[in-house]
Structures are given as C-alpha cells and as structure tokens.
CSV table of C-alpha atoms in Angstrom, one decimal:
chain,number,residue,atom,x,y,z
A,26,MET,CA,-23.2,-6.2,17.0
A,27,ARG,CA,-24.7,-3.0,15.8
A,28,LYS,CA,-21.5,-2.1,14.0
A,29,ALA,CA,-21.4,-5.5,12.3
A,30,LEU,CA,-25.0,-5.0,11.1
A,31,THR,CA,-24.3,-1.5,9.9
A,32,GLY,CA,-21.2,-2.7,8.1
A,33,ALA,CA,-23.1,-5.6,6.5
A,34,ALA,CA,-25.9,-3.2,5.3
A,35,LEU,CA,-23.3,-0.8,3.8
A,36,LEU,CA,-21.6,-3.7,2.1
A,37,ALA,CA,-24.8,-5.0,0.6
A,38,ALA,CA,-25.8,-1.5,-0.6
A,39,LEU,CA,-22.4,-0.8,-2.2
A,40,THR,CA,-22.6,-4.3,-3.8
A,41,ILE,CA,-25.9,-3.5,-5.5
A,42,ILE,CA,-24.7,0.0,-6.6
A,43,ALA,CA,-21.4,-1.4,-7.9
A,44,ALA,CA,-23.2,-4.0,-9.9
A,45,GLY,CA,-24.7,-1.1,-11.9
A,46,CYS,CA,-21.2,-0.5,-13.2
A,47,GLY,CA,-20.6,-4.2,-13.9
A,48,GLY,CA,-19.8,-6.4,-16.8
A,49,GLY,CA,-23.2,-7.5,-18.1
A,50,ASP,CA,-24.3,-7.1,-21.7
A,51,GLU,CA,-26.4,-4.0,-20.9
A,52,PRO,CA,-24.5,-0.7,-20.8
A,53,SER,CA,-25.7,0.0,-17.2
A,54,GLY,CA,-23.8,2.9,-15.9
A,55,THR,CA,-21.7,3.3,-19.0
A,56,ALA,CA,-21.8,5.5,-22.1
A,57,THR,CA,-21.5,4.2,-25.6
A,58,PRO,CA,-18.6,5.6,-27.5
A,59,ALA,CA,-20.9,8.1,-29.3
A,60,GLU,CA,-22.1,9.7,-26.0
A,61,PRO,CA,-19.9,12.2,-24.2
A,62,ALA,CA,-18.5,11.0,-20.9
A,63,THR,CA,-19.4,13.1,-17.9
A,64,THR,CA,-17.5,13.6,-14.7
A,65,ALA,CA,-19.1,14.5,-11.4
A,66,ALA,CA,-17.5,15.4,-8.1
A,67,PRO,CA,-15.8,12.4,-6.4
A,68,ALA,CA,-17.7,10.5,-3.8
A,69,GLU,CA,-17.0,11.8,-0.4
A,70,SER,CA,-15.3,8.6,0.9
A,71,ALA,CA,-12.8,8.7,-2.0
A,72,THR,CA,-12.1,12.4,-1.7
A,73,THR,CA,-8.6,13.4,-0.7
A,74,ALA,CA,-6.9,16.7,-0.3
A,75,ALA,CA,-4.9,16.0,-3.4
A,76,GLN,CA,-8.1,15.6,-5.4
A,77,GLU,CA,-9.6,18.8,-4.1
A,78,THR,CA,-6.5,20.7,-5.3
A,79,GLY,CA,-6.5,19.0,-8.6
A,80,GLY,CA,-3.3,16.9,-8.3
A,81,THR,CA,-1.8,14.0,-6.7
A,82,THR,CA,1.2,11.6,-6.6
A,83,VAL,CA,0.8,8.2,-8.2
A,84,ALA,CA,3.0,5.6,-6.5
A,85,VAL,CA,3.3,1.8,-6.1
A,86,ALA,CA,2.4,0.2,-2.8
A,87,ASN,CA,2.2,-3.4,-1.6
A,88,SER,CA,-1.3,-4.7,-1.0
A,89,LYS,CA,-3.2,-7.9,-0.7
A,90,LEU,CA,-3.1,-7.9,-4.5
A,91,GLY,CA,0.7,-7.5,-4.7
A,92,ASP,CA,2.3,-4.2,-5.8
A,93,ILE,CA,-0.3,-1.9,-7.2
A,94,LEU,CA,-0.8,1.7,-8.2
A,95,VAL,CA,-2.1,4.0,-5.4
A,96,ASP,CA,-2.5,7.8,-4.9
A,97,GLY,CA,-0.3,9.9,-2.6
A,98,ASP,CA,-2.6,8.9,0.3
A,99,GLY,CA,-2.3,5.2,-0.4
A,100,ARG,CA,-5.8,4.8,-1.9
A,101,THR,CA,-6.0,2.1,-4.6
A,102,LEU,CA,-6.4,3.2,-8.2
A,103,TYR,CA,-8.4,1.2,-10.7
A,104,VAL,CA,-9.0,0.9,-14.5
A,105,PHE,CA,-12.3,0.3,-16.3
A,106,THR,CA,-12.0,-2.2,-19.1
A,107,LYS,CA,-15.0,-0.7,-20.9
A,108,ASP,CA,-13.2,2.6,-21.5
A,109,GLN,CA,-12.7,3.4,-25.2
A,110,GLY,CA,-9.0,4.2,-25.5
A,111,ASP,CA,-8.3,7.4,-23.5
A,112,GLN,CA,-12.0,8.3,-23.3
A,113,SER,CA,-14.0,7.4,-20.2
A,114,ALA,CA,-17.1,5.1,-20.7
A,115,CYS,CA,-18.1,5.7,-17.0
A,116,SER,CA,-21.2,8.0,-16.7
A,117,GLY,CA,-24.3,8.4,-14.6
A,118,PRO,CA,-24.3,6.4,-11.4
A,119,CYS,CA,-20.9,4.9,-12.4
A,120,VAL,CA,-19.2,8.3,-11.9
A,121,ASP,CA,-20.6,8.4,-8.3
A,122,ASN,CA,-19.1,5.0,-7.5
A,123,TRP,CA,-15.9,5.3,-9.5
A,124,PRO,CA,-14.7,8.9,-9.4
A,125,ALA,CA,-11.9,9.7,-11.9
A,126,LEU,CA,-8.4,10.7,-10.8
A,127,VAL,CA,-8.3,14.2,-12.4
A,128,GLY,CA,-5.7,17.0,-12.5
A,129,ASP,CA,-2.0,16.9,-12.5
A,130,ALA,CA,-0.2,13.8,-11.2
A,131,THR,CA,3.5,13.2,-10.4
A,132,ALA,CA,5.3,10.0,-10.4
A,133,GLY,CA,6.0,8.6,-6.9
A,134,THR,CA,7.9,5.6,-5.7
A,135,GLY,CA,7.9,2.7,-8.2
A,136,VAL,CA,6.0,4.5,-10.9
A,137,GLN,CA,7.4,5.0,-14.4
A,138,ALA,CA,7.1,8.7,-15.1
A,139,SER,CA,7.0,8.0,-18.8
A,140,MET,CA,3.8,6.0,-18.4
A,141,LEU,CA,2.0,8.8,-16.5
A,142,SER,CA,-0.1,11.3,-18.4
A,143,THR,CA,-3.5,12.9,-18.7
A,144,SER,CA,-6.3,12.7,-21.2
A,145,MET,CA,-8.9,15.5,-21.8
A,146,GLN,CA,-12.4,14.2,-21.3
A,147,ALA,CA,-15.6,15.4,-22.8
A,148,SER,CA,-16.4,17.1,-19.5
A,149,GLY,CA,-13.3,19.2,-19.8
A,150,ASP,CA,-11.5,17.5,-17.0
A,151,ALA,CA,-7.9,16.1,-17.5
A,152,GLN,CA,-8.1,12.5,-16.3
A,153,VAL,CA,-4.9,10.9,-15.2
A,154,THR,CA,-3.7,7.9,-17.3
A,155,TYR,CA,-1.1,5.3,-16.7
A,156,GLY,CA,0.2,3.4,-19.7
A,157,GLY,CA,-2.7,4.9,-21.6
A,158,LYS,CA,-5.3,3.5,-19.1
A,159,LEU,CA,-7.6,6.0,-17.3
A,160,LEU,CA,-7.4,5.9,-13.5
A,161,TYR,CA,-10.3,5.8,-11.0
A,162,TYR,CA,-11.0,5.5,-7.3
A,163,PHE,CA,-13.7,3.2,-5.9
A,164,ALA,CA,-16.2,4.9,-3.4
A,165,GLY,CA,-16.4,1.5,-1.6
A,166,ASP,CA,-12.7,1.8,-0.5
A,167,ALA,CA,-13.0,3.5,2.9
A,168,LYS,CA,-9.3,3.8,3.7
A,169,PRO,CA,-5.9,3.6,2.3
A,170,GLY,CA,-5.0,0.0,1.4
A,171,ASP,CA,-8.6,-1.1,0.7
A,172,THR,CA,-9.0,-3.0,-2.6
A,173,ASN,CA,-12.7,-3.5,-2.5
A,174,GLY,CA,-13.1,-2.5,-6.1
A,175,GLN,CA,-10.9,-5.2,-7.4
A,176,GLY,CA,-12.7,-7.4,-10.0
A,177,VAL,CA,-16.1,-5.6,-9.5
A,178,GLY,CA,-18.4,-6.7,-12.4
A,179,SER,CA,-15.3,-8.3,-14.0
A,180,VAL,CA,-14.5,-4.9,-15.5
A,181,TRP,CA,-12.7,-2.9,-12.7
A,182,TYR,CA,-9.1,-3.8,-11.8
A,183,ALA,CA,-6.1,-2.5,-10.0
A,184,LEU,CA,-3.0,-1.9,-12.0
A,185,THR,CA,0.6,-2.9,-11.6
A,186,ALA,CA,3.7,-0.6,-12.1
A,187,ASP,CA,4.1,-2.1,-15.5
A,188,GLY,CA,0.6,-1.0,-16.5
A,189,ASN,CA,-0.9,-4.5,-16.4
A,190,LEU,CA,-4.3,-5.4,-14.9
A,191,VAL,CA,-4.3,-7.3,-11.7
A,192,LYS,CA,-6.7,-10.1,-12.4
A,193,GLN,CA,-6.7,-11.9,-9.0
A,194,LYS,CA,-9.8,-11.3,-6.8
A,195,ALA,CA,-9.3,-9.5,-3.5
A,196,ALA,CA,-10.4,-11.3,-0.4
A,197,GLY,CA,-13.7,-9.8,0.8
A,198,ALA,CA,-14.2,-7.7,-2.3
A,199,TYR,CA,-17.5,-6.8,-3.9
A,200,PRO,CA,-18.8,-9.2,-6.5
C-alpha cells in the first residue's frame, strides 16, 4: 500500500512538472526563438553511462507505441514540437524534465544512419538529431521501455525509424 501511495504521489508531481513543458499558449518552460536555449545536466533518472561519456547508440525498439527510437540502453527518445528547426526551445524547468541527448551518436539496429546527426546548441552542446528533429529523454521514464513522456502537453512525442511523430497516446502516460 505504501509503495502504491508513493508511486501515485510521484506520478502526480511529475504530471504537474511536465505540464510546465506543455502545449498551452503561454511559453511556460520554453524559450522564444530570440532567446538562447540552455542545456543543464540530465535528470538523474534519465542519466545513462552513454550520456555521461557524451555518446550513445540510437536504435529502434518495439514498445507499446510500436517501433520507436531508443538509446543504447532502451530508453525512449522524444521530440519537442516547439523546437525551432535544429535549435532547442526547451529551457528552464523544461531542461530538467526533458534532458537533451547530447554528444556523438551511432546508428543501431533499425536506424537510418543518414538521418542521424547533431546540431550545435547555444549552450555549446552538440544535441543529437534524427531526420532534423532534436532528441530528448523524459525524466519520468524510470526504466528502459517506459513511454511516459508520449503526448505530454500535446508537444512531446516518440519518433519512428522513418522520422515521423508517433501520435498515439501511451496507456498510463502523463497528460
């Protein structure tokens, strides 16, 4: 019972935090194109050994959403529809909840190497892109295979191997 209450409290807190990076008319958690995007250290729950060394493998894995992009550890990768081209619009609290995939990346199983690249951000970090879309983690994904960030704020989505947004909502995902 105590675990269930703790889990429910964590879910509620992350839902409130994630809403700050959502799709309302206010720029909450985002930068306007004239402001430089900033990058902070990834949230602890989304940190992987590959992130710490500045590189990872991007691959395709089967999930509740179908075949989607993941990192070398199987963690779901997301795109932010408010990004301006290859420049991140995620700043402030958004960065804590949606850490960027930065550094060098190699194409793993199912990934088209020609679609994998990096884009230099205002922070000086090289953020990994796929099909020209910047890639992020979601701090609310506790383990490989989680897709809790799918559809958050109607602006955060997983990506297919073809570089298309997955628009279906994940069961049990954050609003």
